[in-house]
mmCIF file of C-alpha atoms and ligand atoms in Angstrom:
data_model
loop_
_atom_site.group_PDB
_atom_site.id
_atom_site.type_symbol
_atom_site.label_atom_id
_atom_site.label_comp_id
_atom_site.label_asym_id
_atom_site.label_seq_id
_atom_site.Cartn_x
_atom_site.Cartn_y
_atom_site.Cartn_z
ATOM 1 C CA MET H 1 0.000 0.000 0.000
ATOM 2 C CA SER H 2 1.369 3.449 -0.922
ATOM 3 C CA MET H 3 1.715 6.181 1.732
ATOM 4 C CA ALA H 4 -1.150 8.115 0.081
ATOM 5 C CA ASP H 5 -3.420 5.040 0.273
ATOM 6 C CA TYR H 6 -2.435 4.472 3.910
ATOM 7 C CA ARG H 7 -3.311 8.100 4.744
ATOM 8 C CA LYS H 8 -6.718 7.784 3.026
ATOM 9 C CA GLU H 9 -7.502 4.628 4.990
ATOM 10 C CA GLU H 10 -6.236 6.108 8.249
ATOM 11 C CA TYR H 11 -8.380 9.219 7.702
ATOM 12 C CA TRP H 12 -11.609 7.178 7.309
ATOM 13 C CA SER H 13 -10.834 4.617 10.001
ATOM 14 C CA ARG H 14 -10.937 7.254 12.746
ATOM 15 C CA PHE H 15 -14.690 7.744 12.041
ATOM 16 C CA ALA H 16 -15.575 4.030 12.138
ATOM 17 C CA ASN H 17 -16.549 3.691 15.789
ATOM 18 C CA ASN H 18 -20.226 4.695 16.023
ATOM 19 C CA PHE H 19 -20.163 6.058 12.437
ATOM 20 C CA ASN H 20 -23.802 5.341 11.555
ATOM 21 C CA ASP H 21 -25.229 7.008 14.661
ATOM 22 C CA ASP H 22 -22.844 9.945 14.370
ATOM 23 C CA GLN H 23 -23.778 10.496 10.741
ATOM 24 C CA THR H 24 -27.480 10.387 11.618
ATOM 25 C CA TYR H 25 -26.841 13.034 14.292
ATOM 26 C CA VAL H 26 -25.089 15.278 11.737
ATOM 27 C CA VAL H 27 -27.508 14.968 8.787
ATOM 28 C CA GLY H 28 -30.731 14.066 10.636
ATOM 29 C CA GLU H 29 -33.198 11.222 10.207
ATOM 30 C CA ALA H 30 -35.553 12.952 7.749
ATOM 31 C CA VAL H 31 -33.214 12.957 4.737
ATOM 32 C CA GLN H 32 -32.041 9.432 5.543
ATOM 33 C CA GLN H 33 -35.669 8.278 5.625
ATOM 34 C CA ALA H 34 -36.244 9.851 2.185
ATOM 35 C CA ILE H 35 -33.226 7.918 0.846
ATOM 36 C CA PHE H 36 -34.420 4.610 2.361
ATOM 37 C CA GLU H 37 -37.839 5.119 0.766
ATOM 38 C CA ARG H 38 -36.228 5.494 -2.667
ATOM 39 C CA LEU H 39 -33.884 2.540 -2.172
ATOM 40 C CA SER H 40 -36.692 0.244 -1.073
ATOM 41 C CA GLY H 41 -38.389 0.931 -4.440
ATOM 42 C CA GLU H 42 -35.333 -0.223 -6.443
ATOM 43 C CA SER H 43 -36.328 -3.786 -7.282
ATOM 44 C CA GLY H 44 -34.371 -6.413 -9.220
ATOM 45 C CA LEU H 45 -30.865 -5.204 -8.414
ATOM 46 C CA GLY H 46 -29.399 -8.661 -9.202
ATOM 47 C CA GLU H 47 -25.669 -8.967 -8.419
ATOM 48 C CA LEU H 48 -24.859 -5.644 -6.773
ATOM 49 C CA LEU H 49 -21.503 -4.081 -5.944
ATOM 50 C CA GLU H 50 -21.369 -1.330 -3.319
ATOM 51 C CA PHE H 51 -18.364 0.991 -3.189
ATOM 52 C CA GLY H 52 -17.472 2.848 0.032
ATOM 53 C CA CYS H 53 -20.058 0.965 2.134
ATOM 54 C CA GLY H 54 -18.646 2.440 5.362
ATOM 55 C CA ALA H 55 -20.364 0.843 8.365
ATOM 56 C CA GLY H 56 -23.065 -0.642 6.069
ATOM 57 C CA PHE H 57 -25.752 1.952 6.762
ATOM 58 C CA PHE H 58 -27.582 1.535 3.417
ATOM 59 C CA THR H 59 -26.420 -2.003 2.605
ATOM 60 C CA LYS H 60 -29.241 -3.897 4.319
ATOM 61 C CA ALA H 61 -31.907 -1.962 2.382
ATOM 62 C CA LEU H 62 -30.156 -2.864 -0.889
ATOM 63 C CA ALA H 63 -29.724 -6.512 0.080
ATOM 64 C CA GLU H 64 -33.508 -6.916 0.286
ATOM 65 C CA ASN H 65 -33.789 -6.105 -3.434
ATOM 66 C CA ALA H 66 -30.656 -7.864 -4.736
ATOM 67 C CA SER H 67 -29.742 -11.501 -5.280
ATOM 68 C CA HIS H 68 -26.255 -10.851 -3.912
ATOM 69 C CA VAL H 69 -24.366 -7.819 -2.546
ATOM 70 C CA MET H 70 -20.617 -7.339 -2.475
ATOM 71 C CA ALA H 71 -20.147 -4.473 0.016
ATOM 72 C CA THR H 72 -16.678 -2.916 -0.217
ATOM 73 C CA ASP H 73 -14.667 -0.197 1.477
ATOM 74 C CA LEU H 74 -11.077 0.977 1.834
ATOM 75 C CA SER H 75 -11.012 1.017 5.649
ATOM 76 C CA ASP H 76 -10.549 -2.183 7.673
ATOM 77 C CA GLU H 77 -12.152 -0.509 10.695
ATOM 78 C CA MET H 78 -15.277 0.476 8.711
ATOM 79 C CA LEU H 79 -15.458 -3.050 7.271
ATOM 80 C CA ALA H 80 -15.251 -4.598 10.747
ATOM 81 C CA VAL H 81 -18.279 -2.527 11.856
ATOM 82 C CA ALA H 82 -20.119 -3.346 8.594
ATOM 83 C CA ARG H 83 -19.553 -7.097 9.133
ATOM 84 C CA THR H 84 -21.173 -6.875 12.570
ATOM 85 C CA GLN H 85 -24.087 -4.788 11.276
ATOM 86 C CA LEU H 86 -24.713 -7.142 8.353
ATOM 87 C CA LYS H 87 -24.096 -10.507 10.027
ATOM 88 C CA ASP H 88 -27.728 -11.593 9.532
ATOM 89 C CA CYS H 89 -27.820 -10.752 5.810
ATOM 90 C CA GLN H 90 -27.162 -14.090 4.105
ATOM 91 C CA ASN H 91 -26.672 -12.566 0.648
ATOM 92 C CA VAL H 92 -24.049 -9.949 1.625
ATOM 93 C CA VAL H 93 -20.278 -10.381 1.445
ATOM 94 C CA VAL H 94 -18.054 -7.638 2.900
ATOM 95 C CA GLU H 95 -14.650 -7.144 1.261
ATOM 96 C CA LYS H 96 -11.781 -4.658 1.254
ATOM 97 C CA THR H 97 -11.493 -2.811 -2.081
ATOM 98 C CA ASP H 98 -10.148 0.551 -3.190
ATOM 99 C CA CYS H 99 -12.874 1.809 -5.520
ATOM 100 C CA GLU H 100 -10.350 3.575 -7.712
ATOM 101 C CA ARG H 101 -8.397 0.337 -8.433
ATOM 102 C CA THR H 102 -10.451 -2.838 -8.295
ATOM 103 C CA ASN H 103 -9.661 -6.389 -9.441
ATOM 104 C CA PHE H 104 -13.196 -7.204 -10.600
ATOM 105 C CA THR H 105 -13.556 -8.583 -14.116
ATOM 106 C CA ASP H 106 -15.297 -6.564 -16.850
ATOM 107 C CA GLU H 107 -19.108 -6.689 -16.950
ATOM 108 C CA LYS H 108 -19.418 -8.716 -13.728
ATOM 109 C CA PHE H 109 -22.278 -6.871 -11.958
ATOM 110 C CA ASP H 110 -25.926 -5.985 -12.679
ATOM 111 C CA SER H 111 -25.818 -2.870 -10.506
ATOM 112 C CA VAL H 112 -23.379 -0.581 -8.683
ATOM 113 C CA PHE H 113 -24.265 1.566 -5.676
ATOM 114 C CA MET H 114 -22.282 4.261 -3.901
ATOM 115 C CA ALA H 115 -23.466 6.523 -1.093
ATOM 116 C CA ASN H 116 -21.566 9.577 0.044
ATOM 117 C CA LEU H 117 -18.481 8.616 -1.906
ATOM 118 C CA VAL H 118 -18.517 10.930 -4.950
ATOM 119 C CA HIS H 119 -18.216 14.045 -2.795
ATOM 120 C CA VAL H 120 -15.405 12.695 -0.600
ATOM 121 C CA ILE H 121 -12.945 11.108 -3.039
ATOM 122 C CA GLU H 122 -10.208 12.830 -4.950
ATOM 123 C CA SER H 123 -11.173 11.442 -8.357
ATOM 124 C CA PRO H 124 -14.898 10.720 -8.792
ATOM 125 C CA SER H 125 -14.259 10.166 -12.536
ATOM 126 C CA THR H 126 -12.034 7.194 -11.731
ATOM 127 C CA VAL H 127 -14.641 5.390 -9.597
ATOM 128 C CA LEU H 128 -17.362 6.151 -12.144
ATOM 129 C CA GLN H 129 -15.249 4.788 -15.008
ATOM 130 C CA GLU H 130 -14.438 1.726 -12.883
ATOM 131 C CA SER H 131 -18.180 1.278 -12.230
ATOM 132 C CA CYS H 132 -18.864 1.416 -15.971
ATOM 133 C CA ARG H 133 -16.182 -1.200 -16.664
ATOM 134 C CA ILE H 134 -17.488 -3.740 -14.135
ATOM 135 C CA LEU H 135 -21.188 -3.283 -15.017
ATOM 136 C CA LYS H 136 -22.944 -5.413 -17.620
ATOM 137 C CA GLY H 137 -24.343 -3.557 -20.647
ATOM 138 C CA GLY H 138 -27.466 -1.673 -19.536
ATOM 139 C CA GLY H 139 -26.432 -2.148 -15.874
ATOM 140 C CA LEU H 140 -27.759 0.196 -13.195
ATOM 141 C CA LEU H 141 -25.746 2.882 -11.398
ATOM 142 C CA LEU H 142 -27.270 4.256 -8.176
ATOM 143 C CA ILE H 143 -25.688 7.229 -6.421
ATOM 144 C CA VAL H 144 -26.666 8.898 -3.158
ATOM 145 C CA ASP H 145 -24.775 11.952 -1.898
ATOM 146 C CA TYR H 146 -25.544 14.365 0.910
ATOM 147 C CA THR H 147 -25.116 17.903 -0.379
ATOM 148 C CA GLY H 148 -25.268 21.476 0.845
ATOM 149 C CA TYR H 149 -26.719 22.435 -2.583
ATOM 150 C CA GLY H 150 -30.226 23.830 -2.153
ATOM 151 C CA MET H 151 -29.871 24.139 1.630
ATOM 152 C CA LYS H 152 -30.539 27.371 3.500
ATOM 153 C CA ARG H 153 -27.410 29.029 4.863
ATOM 154 C CA PHE H 154 -28.727 28.783 8.427
ATOM 155 C CA GLU H 155 -29.263 25.013 8.076
ATOM 156 C CA ILE H 156 -25.720 24.623 6.734
ATOM 157 C CA MET H 157 -24.358 26.512 9.741
ATOM 158 C CA LYS H 158 -26.304 24.296 12.152
ATOM 159 C CA MET H 159 -25.052 21.180 10.344
ATOM 160 C CA VAL H 160 -21.433 22.372 10.548
ATOM 161 C CA ILE H 161 -21.856 22.837 14.310
ATOM 162 C CA ARG H 162 -23.232 19.283 14.652
ATOM 163 C CA TYR H 163 -20.318 18.004 12.514
ATOM 164 C CA LEU H 164 -17.763 19.766 14.722
ATOM 165 C CA ARG H 165 -19.456 18.471 17.883
ATOM 166 C CA LYS H 166 -19.170 14.893 16.655
ATOM 167 C CA TRP H 167 -15.894 14.843 14.777
ATOM 168 C CA GLY H 168 -14.137 18.077 15.712
ATOM 169 C CA LYS H 169 -11.027 19.182 13.884
ATOM 170 C CA ALA H 170 -9.797 15.582 13.561
ATOM 171 C CA GLY H 171 -12.568 15.077 11.022
ATOM 172 C CA LYS H 172 -11.580 18.081 8.890
ATOM 173 C CA PRO H 173 -12.463 17.088 5.314
ATOM 174 C CA PRO H 174 -9.689 16.880 2.688
ATOM 175 C CA GLY H 175 -9.174 19.845 0.329
ATOM 176 C CA TYR H 176 -10.977 18.173 -2.583
ATOM 177 C CA PHE H 177 -14.196 17.573 -0.541
ATOM 178 C CA ARG H 178 -17.257 18.671 -2.606
ATOM 179 C CA GLY H 179 -19.752 19.926 -0.040
ATOM 180 C CA ARG H 180 -22.240 21.529 -2.463
ATOM 181 C CA LEU H 181 -22.401 19.151 -5.416
ATOM 182 C CA SER H 182 -25.320 20.118 -7.678
ATOM 183 C CA PRO H 183 -27.564 17.798 -9.726
ATOM 184 C CA ASP H 184 -26.020 19.196 -12.947
ATOM 185 C CA GLU H 185 -22.459 18.639 -11.724
ATOM 186 C CA LEU H 186 -23.249 15.059 -10.726
ATOM 187 C CA CYS H 187 -24.968 14.352 -14.079
ATOM 188 C CA SER H 188 -22.025 15.675 -15.999
ATOM 189 C CA LEU H 189 -19.550 13.486 -14.036
ATOM 190 C CA VAL H 190 -21.733 10.408 -14.575
ATOM 191 C CA GLU H 191 -22.339 11.047 -18.289
ATOM 192 C CA SER H 192 -18.623 11.605 -18.933
ATOM 193 C CA ALA H 193 -17.926 8.135 -17.514
ATOM 194 C CA GLY H 194 -20.204 6.364 -20.043
ATOM 195 C CA PHE H 195 -23.668 6.433 -18.479
ATOM 196 C CA LYS H 196 -27.065 7.754 -19.511
ATOM 197 C CA VAL H 197 -28.694 9.542 -16.577
ATOM 198 C CA GLU H 198 -32.305 8.396 -16.209
ATOM 199 C CA GLU H 199 -33.111 10.479 -13.162
ATOM 200 C CA VAL H 200 -31.487 12.873 -10.738
ATOM 201 C CA GLN H 201 -33.379 14.246 -7.755
ATOM 202 C CA LEU H 202 -32.696 16.442 -4.763
ATOM 203 C CA LEU H 203 -34.229 14.662 -1.767
ATOM 204 C CA GLY H 204 -34.969 16.115 1.676
ATOM 205 C CA ASP H 205 -36.323 19.271 3.207
ATOM 206 C CA LYS H 206 -33.852 21.082 5.494
ATOM 207 C CA MET H 207 -31.017 18.659 4.726
ATOM 208 C CA LYS H 208 -30.508 17.544 1.135
ATOM 209 C CA ALA H 209 -29.234 14.496 -0.720
ATOM 210 C CA LEU H 210 -28.748 13.826 -4.419
ATOM 211 C CA TYR H 211 -30.304 10.628 -5.744
ATOM 212 C CA LEU H 212 -29.193 9.532 -9.217
ATOM 213 C CA ARG H 213 -30.135 6.556 -11.393
ATOM 214 C CA GLY H 214 -28.067 5.929 -14.487
ATOM 215 C CA LYS H 215 -27.681 3.131 -17.028
ATOM 216 C CA LYS H 216 -24.466 1.961 -18.675
ATOM 217 C CA ILE H 217 -24.738 2.822 -22.359
HETATM 218 C C1 LIG A 1 -18.765 9.409 4.023
HETATM 219 S S1 LIG A 1 -18.406 7.693 4.209
HETATM 220 C C2 LIG A 1 -19.904 6.961 3.569
HETATM 221 C C3 LIG A 1 -20.156 5.576 4.096
HETATM 222 C C4 LIG A 1 -21.509 4.953 3.669
HETATM 223 N N1 LIG A 1 -21.574 4.777 2.240
HETATM 224 C C5 LIG A 1 -22.664 5.803 4.148
HETATM 225 O O1 LIG A 1 -23.228 6.568 3.343
HETATM 226 O O2 LIG A 1 -22.992 5.708 5.345
HETATM 227 C C6 LIG A 1 -17.250 7.412 2.899
HETATM 228 C C7 LIG A 1 -16.715 5.990 2.874
HETATM 229 O O3 LIG A 1 -15.929 5.828 1.693
HETATM 230 C C8 LIG A 1 -14.771 5.082 2.011
HETATM 231 N N2 LIG A 1 -13.738 5.404 1.019
HETATM 232 C C9 LIG A 1 -13.049 6.567 0.871
HETATM 233 N N3 LIG A 1 -12.187 6.472 -0.161
HETATM 234 C C10 LIG A 1 -12.341 5.220 -0.669
HETATM 235 C C11 LIG A 1 -11.727 4.510 -1.718
HETATM 236 N N4 LIG A 1 -10.767 5.062 -2.476
HETATM 237 N N5 LIG A 1 -12.123 3.236 -1.963
HETATM 238 C C12 LIG A 1 -13.091 2.659 -1.196
HETATM 239 N N6 LIG A 1 -13.704 3.271 -0.168
HETATM 240 C C13 LIG A 1 -13.330 4.536 0.093
HETATM 241 C C14 LIG A 1 -14.417 5.494 3.426
HETATM 242 O O4 LIG A 1 -13.620 4.534 4.083
HETATM 243 C C15 LIG A 1 -15.793 5.649 4.058
HETATM 244 O O5 LIG A 1 -16.221 4.462 4.649
#
């Protein structure tokens, strides 16, 4: 592992303990509920690959609509929490994978899911191109990303305070963090990687999340 990869993993591992509850405290239950409602309507996901699964917060909801889920993340600590969270899901395997450099064969999966990854990684284009490579023709890409886009300034300030309370300065996001990704920006990233965007929506009321469905062309 290169020093840069080690630093990335070390950065994320410090959040692993209690990550799901902490994240709910920061973003609130309402927007998460809106995301779960959308995910529960995604039927027939087949063989699904999840990148950046973290502590497995959304994985269980996906597993109900997929024949098999490979849930992956860069951080061993996150994966350890995910394994505990998902121990009762018979069709989920949890595995360490760097989403920017995977060993999966071409056209292996029916669907790819990533939540809150595009706005935190240095090169979203790389993970989107990798997703396109490992998806079957016509395969489904599902993206969820919390965003400050469309939020009132006051709500952003309150969220930053909650973030600092939970994670303090140790959780300071890297310089390339995209905190206000817009629907247009996300569409353009996804289309450049070889997908047709079928739908992009801004979910939530006070807190917002992007929800995108795309198909491999
Ligand atoms: C903001 S968390 C989101 C976790 C989960 N998807 C969720 O929404 O609750 C971002 C996750 O991406 C992982 N991650 C960051 N860079 C990665 C990479 N290059 N490859 C795989 N996972 C990565 C981190 O370890 C972390 O678990």
